[in-house]
């Protein structure tokens, strides 16, 4: 692997690890209160699915080591978050909902992709193409979620619902992995991360516009909820 590409990949791994560990404060709160309160399981379940798919892509593609390592870490962290969500579910309905999402997406959909590409496709290039398309399409489709936080900021004139450091690291994450993708000539990495970088830039511009606006004390809950949605959409390569 080219040395410059390797260095950029290492930087991307470090930034992605910071993004993947960002929900720790939220889950520390959940563990202390022994309840998931109003938090939704879907973002964490979707993040687990995305990291599993990108991990599979990384181990399938030659020289995909750095993609595999960071998403392997992300899959482990996401699994821990999902398990904690199951353990501390606020009620039976939330627990059942989480189980159904995990069974359908993380086990069912990922299992289908893995089985179909392993048993149904012989050529490595075609296998990489199919897995890459699925990863890219899923990643692009999930990039719409952070724009909900942008709409909330504009409507409320408050940046409480769009934490600066998370938005900054997500922008940086997209920029670094988009650069990695260009050097590696990997369109599947490049398209979603290029879009992520662009949308992350929009978030930072919106933050700069509204950061000095007067806000009500609505708080940590909103900020942590926003972090959840941002994570599900961007914490991946």
Short mmCIF file of N, CA and C in Angstrom, two decimals, residues 21-144:
data_model
loop_
_atom_site.label_atom_id
_atom_site.label_comp_id
_atom_site.label_asym_id
_atom_site.label_seq_id
_atom_site.Cartn_x
_atom_site.Cartn_y
_atom_site.Cartn_z
N UNK A 21 -16.92 6.38 19.30
CA UNK A 21 -16.97 6.41 20.77
C UNK A 21 -17.78 7.59 21.30
N UNK A 22 -18.27 8.46 20.42
CA UNK A 22 -19.00 9.65 20.87
C UNK A 22 -20.28 9.33 21.67
N UNK A 23 -20.97 8.20 21.41
CA UNK A 23 -22.18 7.93 22.21
C UNK A 23 -21.90 7.41 23.61
N UNK A 24 -20.64 7.27 23.99
CA UNK A 24 -20.34 6.70 25.31
C UNK A 24 -21.00 7.50 26.43
N UNK A 25 -20.99 8.83 26.32
CA UNK A 25 -21.61 9.65 27.37
C UNK A 25 -23.11 9.38 27.46
N UNK A 26 -23.73 9.19 26.30
CA UNK A 26 -25.17 8.88 26.28
C UNK A 26 -25.43 7.56 26.98
N UNK A 27 -24.60 6.55 26.70
CA UNK A 27 -24.84 5.23 27.30
C UNK A 27 -24.41 5.18 28.76
N UNK A 28 -23.48 6.02 29.15
CA UNK A 28 -23.15 6.13 30.57
C UNK A 28 -24.35 6.65 31.33
N UNK A 29 -25.04 7.59 30.74
CA UNK A 29 -26.27 8.12 31.34
C UNK A 29 -27.34 7.02 31.41
N UNK A 30 -27.47 6.23 30.32
CA UNK A 30 -28.45 5.15 30.30
C UNK A 30 -28.16 4.12 31.38
N UNK A 31 -26.88 3.77 31.53
CA UNK A 31 -26.50 2.77 32.55
C UNK A 31 -26.78 3.31 33.95
N UNK A 32 -26.45 4.58 34.19
CA UNK A 32 -26.69 5.17 35.51
C UNK A 32 -28.17 5.24 35.85
N UNK A 33 -29.00 5.58 34.87
CA UNK A 33 -30.43 5.71 35.12
C UNK A 33 -31.16 4.38 34.95
N UNK A 34 -30.43 3.37 34.40
CA UNK A 34 -31.00 2.05 34.13
C UNK A 34 -32.23 2.13 33.23
N UNK A 35 -32.20 3.07 32.29
CA UNK A 35 -33.31 3.23 31.36
C UNK A 35 -32.83 3.95 30.09
N UNK A 36 -33.35 3.51 28.96
CA UNK A 36 -33.03 4.18 27.70
C UNK A 36 -33.86 5.44 27.50
N UNK A 37 -34.79 5.68 28.44
CA UNK A 37 -35.63 6.88 28.42
C UNK A 37 -36.29 7.04 27.04
N UNK A 38 -36.08 8.22 26.41
CA UNK A 38 -36.73 8.49 25.12
C UNK A 38 -35.82 8.20 23.92
N UNK A 39 -34.63 7.68 24.16
CA UNK A 39 -33.72 7.40 23.06
C UNK A 39 -34.25 6.27 22.19
N UNK A 40 -34.00 6.38 20.89
CA UNK A 40 -34.47 5.40 19.92
C UNK A 40 -33.37 4.41 19.58
N UNK A 41 -33.72 3.12 19.37
CA UNK A 41 -32.71 2.12 19.05
C UNK A 41 -32.27 2.13 17.59
N UNK A 42 -33.11 2.63 16.69
CA UNK A 42 -32.84 2.54 15.25
C UNK A 42 -31.46 3.06 14.82
N UNK A 43 -31.02 4.23 15.30
CA UNK A 43 -29.71 4.73 14.85
C UNK A 43 -28.56 3.77 15.17
N UNK A 44 -28.61 3.14 16.34
CA UNK A 44 -27.53 2.24 16.73
C UNK A 44 -27.59 0.93 15.95
N UNK A 45 -28.81 0.45 15.70
CA UNK A 45 -28.99 -0.77 14.91
C UNK A 45 -28.52 -0.54 13.47
N UNK A 46 -28.85 0.62 12.92
CA UNK A 46 -28.44 0.95 11.55
C UNK A 46 -26.93 1.15 11.46
N UNK A 47 -26.35 1.75 12.49
CA UNK A 47 -24.89 1.92 12.50
C UNK A 47 -24.20 0.57 12.54
N UNK A 48 -24.75 -0.37 13.30
CA UNK A 48 -24.19 -1.71 13.35
C UNK A 48 -24.26 -2.38 11.98
N UNK A 49 -25.40 -2.24 11.30
CA UNK A 49 -25.53 -2.82 9.96
C UNK A 49 -24.51 -2.21 9.00
N UNK A 50 -24.38 -0.90 9.03
CA UNK A 50 -23.46 -0.22 8.12
C UNK A 50 -22.02 -0.64 8.36
N UNK A 51 -21.62 -0.70 9.62
CA UNK A 51 -20.23 -1.09 9.92
C UNK A 51 -19.96 -2.55 9.56
N UNK A 52 -20.95 -3.40 9.73
CA UNK A 52 -20.79 -4.81 9.34
C UNK A 52 -20.58 -4.93 7.83
N UNK A 53 -21.38 -4.18 7.08
CA UNK A 53 -21.26 -4.24 5.63
C UNK A 53 -19.93 -3.68 5.15
N UNK A 54 -19.49 -2.54 5.71
CA UNK A 54 -18.20 -1.97 5.32
C UNK A 54 -17.04 -2.85 5.77
N UNK A 55 -17.19 -3.51 6.92
CA UNK A 55 -16.16 -4.45 7.37
C UNK A 55 -16.04 -5.60 6.36
N UNK A 56 -17.18 -6.10 5.92
CA UNK A 56 -17.20 -7.18 4.92
C UNK A 56 -16.55 -6.71 3.62
N UNK A 57 -16.85 -5.48 3.24
CA UNK A 57 -16.25 -4.90 2.03
C UNK A 57 -14.72 -4.81 2.19
N UNK A 58 -14.28 -4.37 3.37
CA UNK A 58 -12.86 -4.19 3.63
C UNK A 58 -12.07 -5.49 3.60
N UNK A 59 -12.67 -6.57 4.14
CA UNK A 59 -11.94 -7.84 4.15
C UNK A 59 -12.03 -8.56 2.80
N UNK A 60 -12.98 -8.15 1.97
CA UNK A 60 -13.13 -8.76 0.65
C UNK A 60 -12.21 -8.11 -0.37
N UNK A 61 -12.06 -6.79 -0.26
CA UNK A 61 -11.26 -6.04 -1.22
C UNK A 61 -9.77 -6.13 -0.89
N UNK A 62 -8.94 -6.42 -1.86
CA UNK A 62 -7.48 -6.40 -1.63
C UNK A 62 -7.05 -5.01 -1.17
N UNK A 63 -6.17 -4.93 -0.23
CA UNK A 63 -5.71 -3.66 0.34
C UNK A 63 -6.82 -2.90 1.05
N UNK A 64 -7.83 -3.63 1.51
CA UNK A 64 -8.93 -2.97 2.23
C UNK A 64 -8.77 -3.06 3.74
N UNK A 65 -7.53 -3.31 4.19
CA UNK A 65 -7.27 -3.52 5.61
C UNK A 65 -7.77 -2.37 6.48
N UNK A 66 -7.44 -1.13 6.10
CA UNK A 66 -7.78 0.02 6.94
C UNK A 66 -9.29 0.27 6.98
N UNK A 67 -9.97 -0.08 5.92
CA UNK A 67 -11.43 0.01 5.92
C UNK A 67 -12.00 -1.04 6.87
N UNK A 68 -11.42 -2.23 6.84
CA UNK A 68 -11.90 -3.32 7.68
C UNK A 68 -11.64 -3.05 9.16
N UNK A 69 -10.44 -2.55 9.50
CA UNK A 69 -10.10 -2.36 10.91
C UNK A 69 -11.02 -1.36 11.60
N UNK A 70 -11.23 -0.20 10.96
CA UNK A 70 -12.05 0.82 11.61
C UNK A 70 -13.51 0.40 11.71
N UNK A 71 -14.01 -0.29 10.69
CA UNK A 71 -15.40 -0.73 10.75
C UNK A 71 -15.58 -1.94 11.64
N UNK A 72 -14.52 -2.73 11.79
CA UNK A 72 -14.57 -3.81 12.77
C UNK A 72 -14.71 -3.24 14.17
N UNK A 73 -13.93 -2.18 14.45
CA UNK A 73 -14.04 -1.49 15.74
C UNK A 73 -15.44 -0.90 15.90
N UNK A 74 -15.93 -0.27 14.83
CA UNK A 74 -17.26 0.32 14.89
C UNK A 74 -18.34 -0.71 15.13
N UNK A 75 -18.19 -1.89 14.53
CA UNK A 75 -19.17 -2.96 14.73
C UNK A 75 -19.17 -3.44 16.18
N UNK A 76 -17.97 -3.55 16.77
CA UNK A 76 -17.88 -3.96 18.18
C UNK A 76 -18.55 -2.93 19.08
N UNK A 77 -18.25 -1.65 18.88
CA UNK A 77 -18.85 -0.60 19.69
C UNK A 77 -20.36 -0.55 19.51
N UNK A 78 -20.81 -0.69 18.28
CA UNK A 78 -22.25 -0.65 18.00
C UNK A 78 -22.96 -1.84 18.63
N UNK A 79 -22.30 -2.99 18.63
CA UNK A 79 -22.88 -4.18 19.28
C UNK A 79 -23.06 -3.93 20.77
N UNK A 80 -22.05 -3.31 21.38
CA UNK A 80 -22.14 -2.99 22.81
C UNK A 80 -23.31 -2.04 23.07
N UNK A 81 -23.46 -1.02 22.21
CA UNK A 81 -24.55 -0.06 22.37
C UNK A 81 -25.91 -0.76 22.25
N UNK A 82 -26.03 -1.65 21.27
CA UNK A 82 -27.30 -2.35 21.06
C UNK A 82 -27.61 -3.26 22.24
N UNK A 83 -26.59 -3.96 22.74
CA UNK A 83 -26.80 -4.84 23.90
C UNK A 83 -27.25 -4.03 25.11
N UNK A 84 -26.61 -2.89 25.35
CA UNK A 84 -27.00 -2.03 26.47
C UNK A 84 -28.42 -1.52 26.27
N UNK A 85 -28.79 -1.27 25.03
CA UNK A 85 -30.14 -0.80 24.74
C UNK A 85 -31.15 -1.89 25.08
N UNK A 86 -30.80 -3.14 24.80
CA UNK A 86 -31.68 -4.26 25.13
C UNK A 86 -31.78 -4.46 26.64
N UNK A 87 -30.65 -4.34 27.32
CA UNK A 87 -30.62 -4.56 28.77
C UNK A 87 -31.41 -3.48 29.51
N UNK A 88 -31.26 -2.23 29.08
CA UNK A 88 -31.86 -1.11 29.80
C UNK A 88 -33.05 -0.49 29.07
N UNK A 89 -33.68 -1.26 28.20
CA UNK A 89 -34.85 -0.75 27.47
C UNK A 89 -35.88 -0.19 28.45
N UNK A 90 -36.41 0.98 28.10
CA UNK A 90 -37.33 1.68 29.02
C UNK A 90 -38.59 0.87 29.29
N UNK A 91 -39.02 0.08 28.32
CA UNK A 91 -40.22 -0.75 28.51
C UNK A 91 -40.14 -1.96 27.58
N UNK A 92 -41.12 -2.84 27.74
CA UNK A 92 -41.14 -4.07 26.95
C UNK A 92 -41.26 -3.77 25.46
N UNK A 93 -42.06 -2.79 25.11
CA UNK A 93 -42.27 -2.44 23.70
C UNK A 93 -40.97 -2.00 23.04
N UNK A 94 -40.17 -1.22 23.76
CA UNK A 94 -38.88 -0.77 23.22
C UNK A 94 -37.94 -1.94 23.02
N UNK A 95 -37.94 -2.87 23.98
CA UNK A 95 -37.07 -4.05 23.86
C UNK A 95 -37.48 -4.89 22.66
N UNK A 96 -38.77 -5.11 22.50
CA UNK A 96 -39.27 -5.90 21.37
C UNK A 96 -38.93 -5.23 20.05
N UNK A 97 -39.10 -3.91 20.01
CA UNK A 97 -38.78 -3.15 18.80
C UNK A 97 -37.31 -3.30 18.44
N UNK A 98 -36.44 -3.23 19.45
CA UNK A 98 -35.01 -3.36 19.22
C UNK A 98 -34.66 -4.74 18.70
N UNK A 99 -35.24 -5.77 19.30
CA UNK A 99 -34.99 -7.15 18.86
C UNK A 99 -35.42 -7.34 17.41
N UNK A 100 -36.58 -6.80 17.06
CA UNK A 100 -37.08 -6.93 15.69
C UNK A 100 -36.16 -6.24 14.69
N UNK A 101 -35.67 -5.05 15.06
CA UNK A 101 -34.76 -4.32 14.18
C UNK A 101 -33.45 -5.08 13.98
N UNK A 102 -32.91 -5.60 15.08
CA UNK A 102 -31.66 -6.36 15.00
C UNK A 102 -31.85 -7.62 14.15
N UNK A 103 -32.96 -8.33 14.38
CA UNK A 103 -33.22 -9.56 13.64
C UNK A 103 -33.41 -9.29 12.15
N UNK A 104 -34.10 -8.20 11.83
CA UNK A 104 -34.38 -7.88 10.43
C UNK A 104 -33.17 -7.33 9.69
N UNK A 105 -32.48 -6.38 10.31
CA UNK A 105 -31.39 -5.67 9.63
C UNK A 105 -30.02 -6.30 9.87
N UNK A 106 -29.60 -6.39 11.13
CA UNK A 106 -28.24 -6.83 11.43
C UNK A 106 -28.03 -8.31 11.19
N UNK A 107 -29.08 -9.10 11.41
CA UNK A 107 -28.97 -10.54 11.17
C UNK A 107 -29.54 -10.91 9.81
N UNK A 108 -30.78 -10.49 9.55
CA UNK A 108 -31.45 -10.86 8.31
C UNK A 108 -30.82 -10.26 7.06
N UNK A 109 -30.77 -8.93 6.99
CA UNK A 109 -30.27 -8.29 5.78
C UNK A 109 -28.78 -8.56 5.57
N UNK A 110 -27.99 -8.38 6.63
CA UNK A 110 -26.55 -8.64 6.48
C UNK A 110 -26.31 -10.11 6.13
N UNK A 111 -27.04 -11.00 6.77
CA UNK A 111 -26.90 -12.43 6.48
C UNK A 111 -27.24 -12.74 5.03
N UNK A 112 -28.27 -12.07 4.51
CA UNK A 112 -28.67 -12.27 3.11
C UNK A 112 -27.57 -11.80 2.16
N UNK A 113 -27.02 -10.60 2.43
CA UNK A 113 -25.95 -10.07 1.59
C UNK A 113 -24.73 -10.97 1.63
N UNK A 114 -24.35 -11.39 2.83
CA UNK A 114 -23.17 -12.25 2.99
C UNK A 114 -23.35 -13.58 2.26
N UNK A 115 -24.51 -14.20 2.46
CA UNK A 115 -24.77 -15.51 1.85
C UNK A 115 -24.84 -15.40 0.33
N UNK A 116 -25.55 -14.38 -0.16
CA UNK A 116 -25.72 -14.22 -1.61
C UNK A 116 -24.40 -13.94 -2.31
N UNK A 117 -23.57 -13.09 -1.71
CA UNK A 117 -22.30 -12.74 -2.35
C UNK A 117 -21.24 -13.83 -2.18
N UNK A 118 -21.37 -14.62 -1.11
CA UNK A 118 -20.41 -15.70 -0.88
C UNK A 118 -20.71 -16.92 -1.74
N UNK A 119 -21.99 -17.30 -1.79
CA UNK A 119 -22.37 -18.52 -2.51
C UNK A 119 -22.82 -18.27 -3.94
N UNK A 120 -23.31 -17.06 -4.20
CA UNK A 120 -23.89 -16.81 -5.52
C UNK A 120 -22.99 -16.09 -6.50
N UNK A 121 -21.85 -15.57 -6.04
CA UNK A 121 -20.96 -14.82 -6.92
C UNK A 121 -19.56 -15.40 -6.82
N UNK A 122 -19.01 -15.77 -7.95
CA UNK A 122 -17.68 -16.40 -7.97
C UNK A 122 -16.54 -15.39 -8.13
N UNK A 123 -16.68 -14.47 -9.07
CA UNK A 123 -15.59 -13.54 -9.35
C UNK A 123 -15.40 -12.51 -8.25
N UNK A 124 -14.14 -12.26 -7.88
CA UNK A 124 -13.84 -11.30 -6.82
C UNK A 124 -14.26 -9.88 -7.21
N UNK A 125 -14.00 -9.50 -8.45
CA UNK A 125 -14.34 -8.15 -8.89
C UNK A 125 -15.85 -7.90 -8.80
N UNK A 126 -16.63 -8.88 -9.23
CA UNK A 126 -18.09 -8.74 -9.17
C UNK A 126 -18.57 -8.71 -7.72
N UNK A 127 -17.94 -9.51 -6.88
CA UNK A 127 -18.31 -9.52 -5.46
C UNK A 127 -18.04 -8.16 -4.82
N UNK A 128 -16.88 -7.59 -5.11
CA UNK A 128 -16.53 -6.26 -4.59
C UNK A 128 -17.51 -5.21 -5.11
N UNK A 129 -17.89 -5.33 -6.39
CA UNK A 129 -18.83 -4.39 -7.00
C UNK A 129 -20.18 -4.43 -6.28
N UNK A 130 -20.70 -5.61 -6.07
CA UNK A 130 -22.02 -5.75 -5.43
C UNK A 130 -22.00 -5.26 -4.00
N UNK A 131 -21.00 -5.69 -3.22
CA UNK A 131 -20.90 -5.27 -1.82
C UNK A 131 -20.69 -3.76 -1.74
N UNK A 132 -19.82 -3.24 -2.59
CA UNK A 132 -19.55 -1.80 -2.60
C UNK A 132 -20.79 -0.99 -2.93
N UNK A 133 -21.57 -1.44 -3.92
CA UNK A 133 -22.81 -0.74 -4.28
C UNK A 133 -23.79 -0.70 -3.12
N UNK A 134 -23.93 -1.83 -2.45
CA UNK A 134 -24.85 -1.90 -1.30
C UNK A 134 -24.39 -0.96 -0.20
N UNK A 135 -23.09 -0.98 0.11
CA UNK A 135 -22.54 -0.12 1.15
C UNK A 135 -22.73 1.35 0.80
N UNK A 136 -22.42 1.71 -0.44
CA UNK A 136 -22.51 3.10 -0.87
C UNK A 136 -23.95 3.59 -0.86
N UNK A 137 -24.86 2.77 -1.37
CA UNK A 137 -26.28 3.17 -1.42
C UNK A 137 -26.84 3.35 -0.01
N UNK A 138 -26.51 2.43 0.90
CA UNK A 138 -26.98 2.54 2.27
C UNK A 138 -26.41 3.79 2.93
N UNK A 139 -25.14 4.04 2.71
CA UNK A 139 -24.48 5.20 3.32
C UNK A 139 -25.08 6.50 2.80
N UNK A 140 -25.27 6.60 1.48
CA UNK A 140 -25.83 7.81 0.90
C UNK A 140 -27.25 8.05 1.40
N UNK A 141 -28.05 6.98 1.47
CA UNK A 141 -29.44 7.14 1.91
C UNK A 141 -29.53 7.62 3.35
N UNK A 142 -28.55 7.24 4.16
CA UNK A 142 -28.57 7.63 5.58
C UNK A 142 -28.04 9.04 5.81
N UNK A 143 -27.43 9.63 4.79
CA UNK A 143 -26.88 10.98 4.96
C UNK A 143 -27.96 12.04 5.06
N UNK A 144 -29.20 11.70 4.77
CA UNK A 144 -30.28 12.67 4.90
C UNK A 144 -30.65 12.97 6.34
#
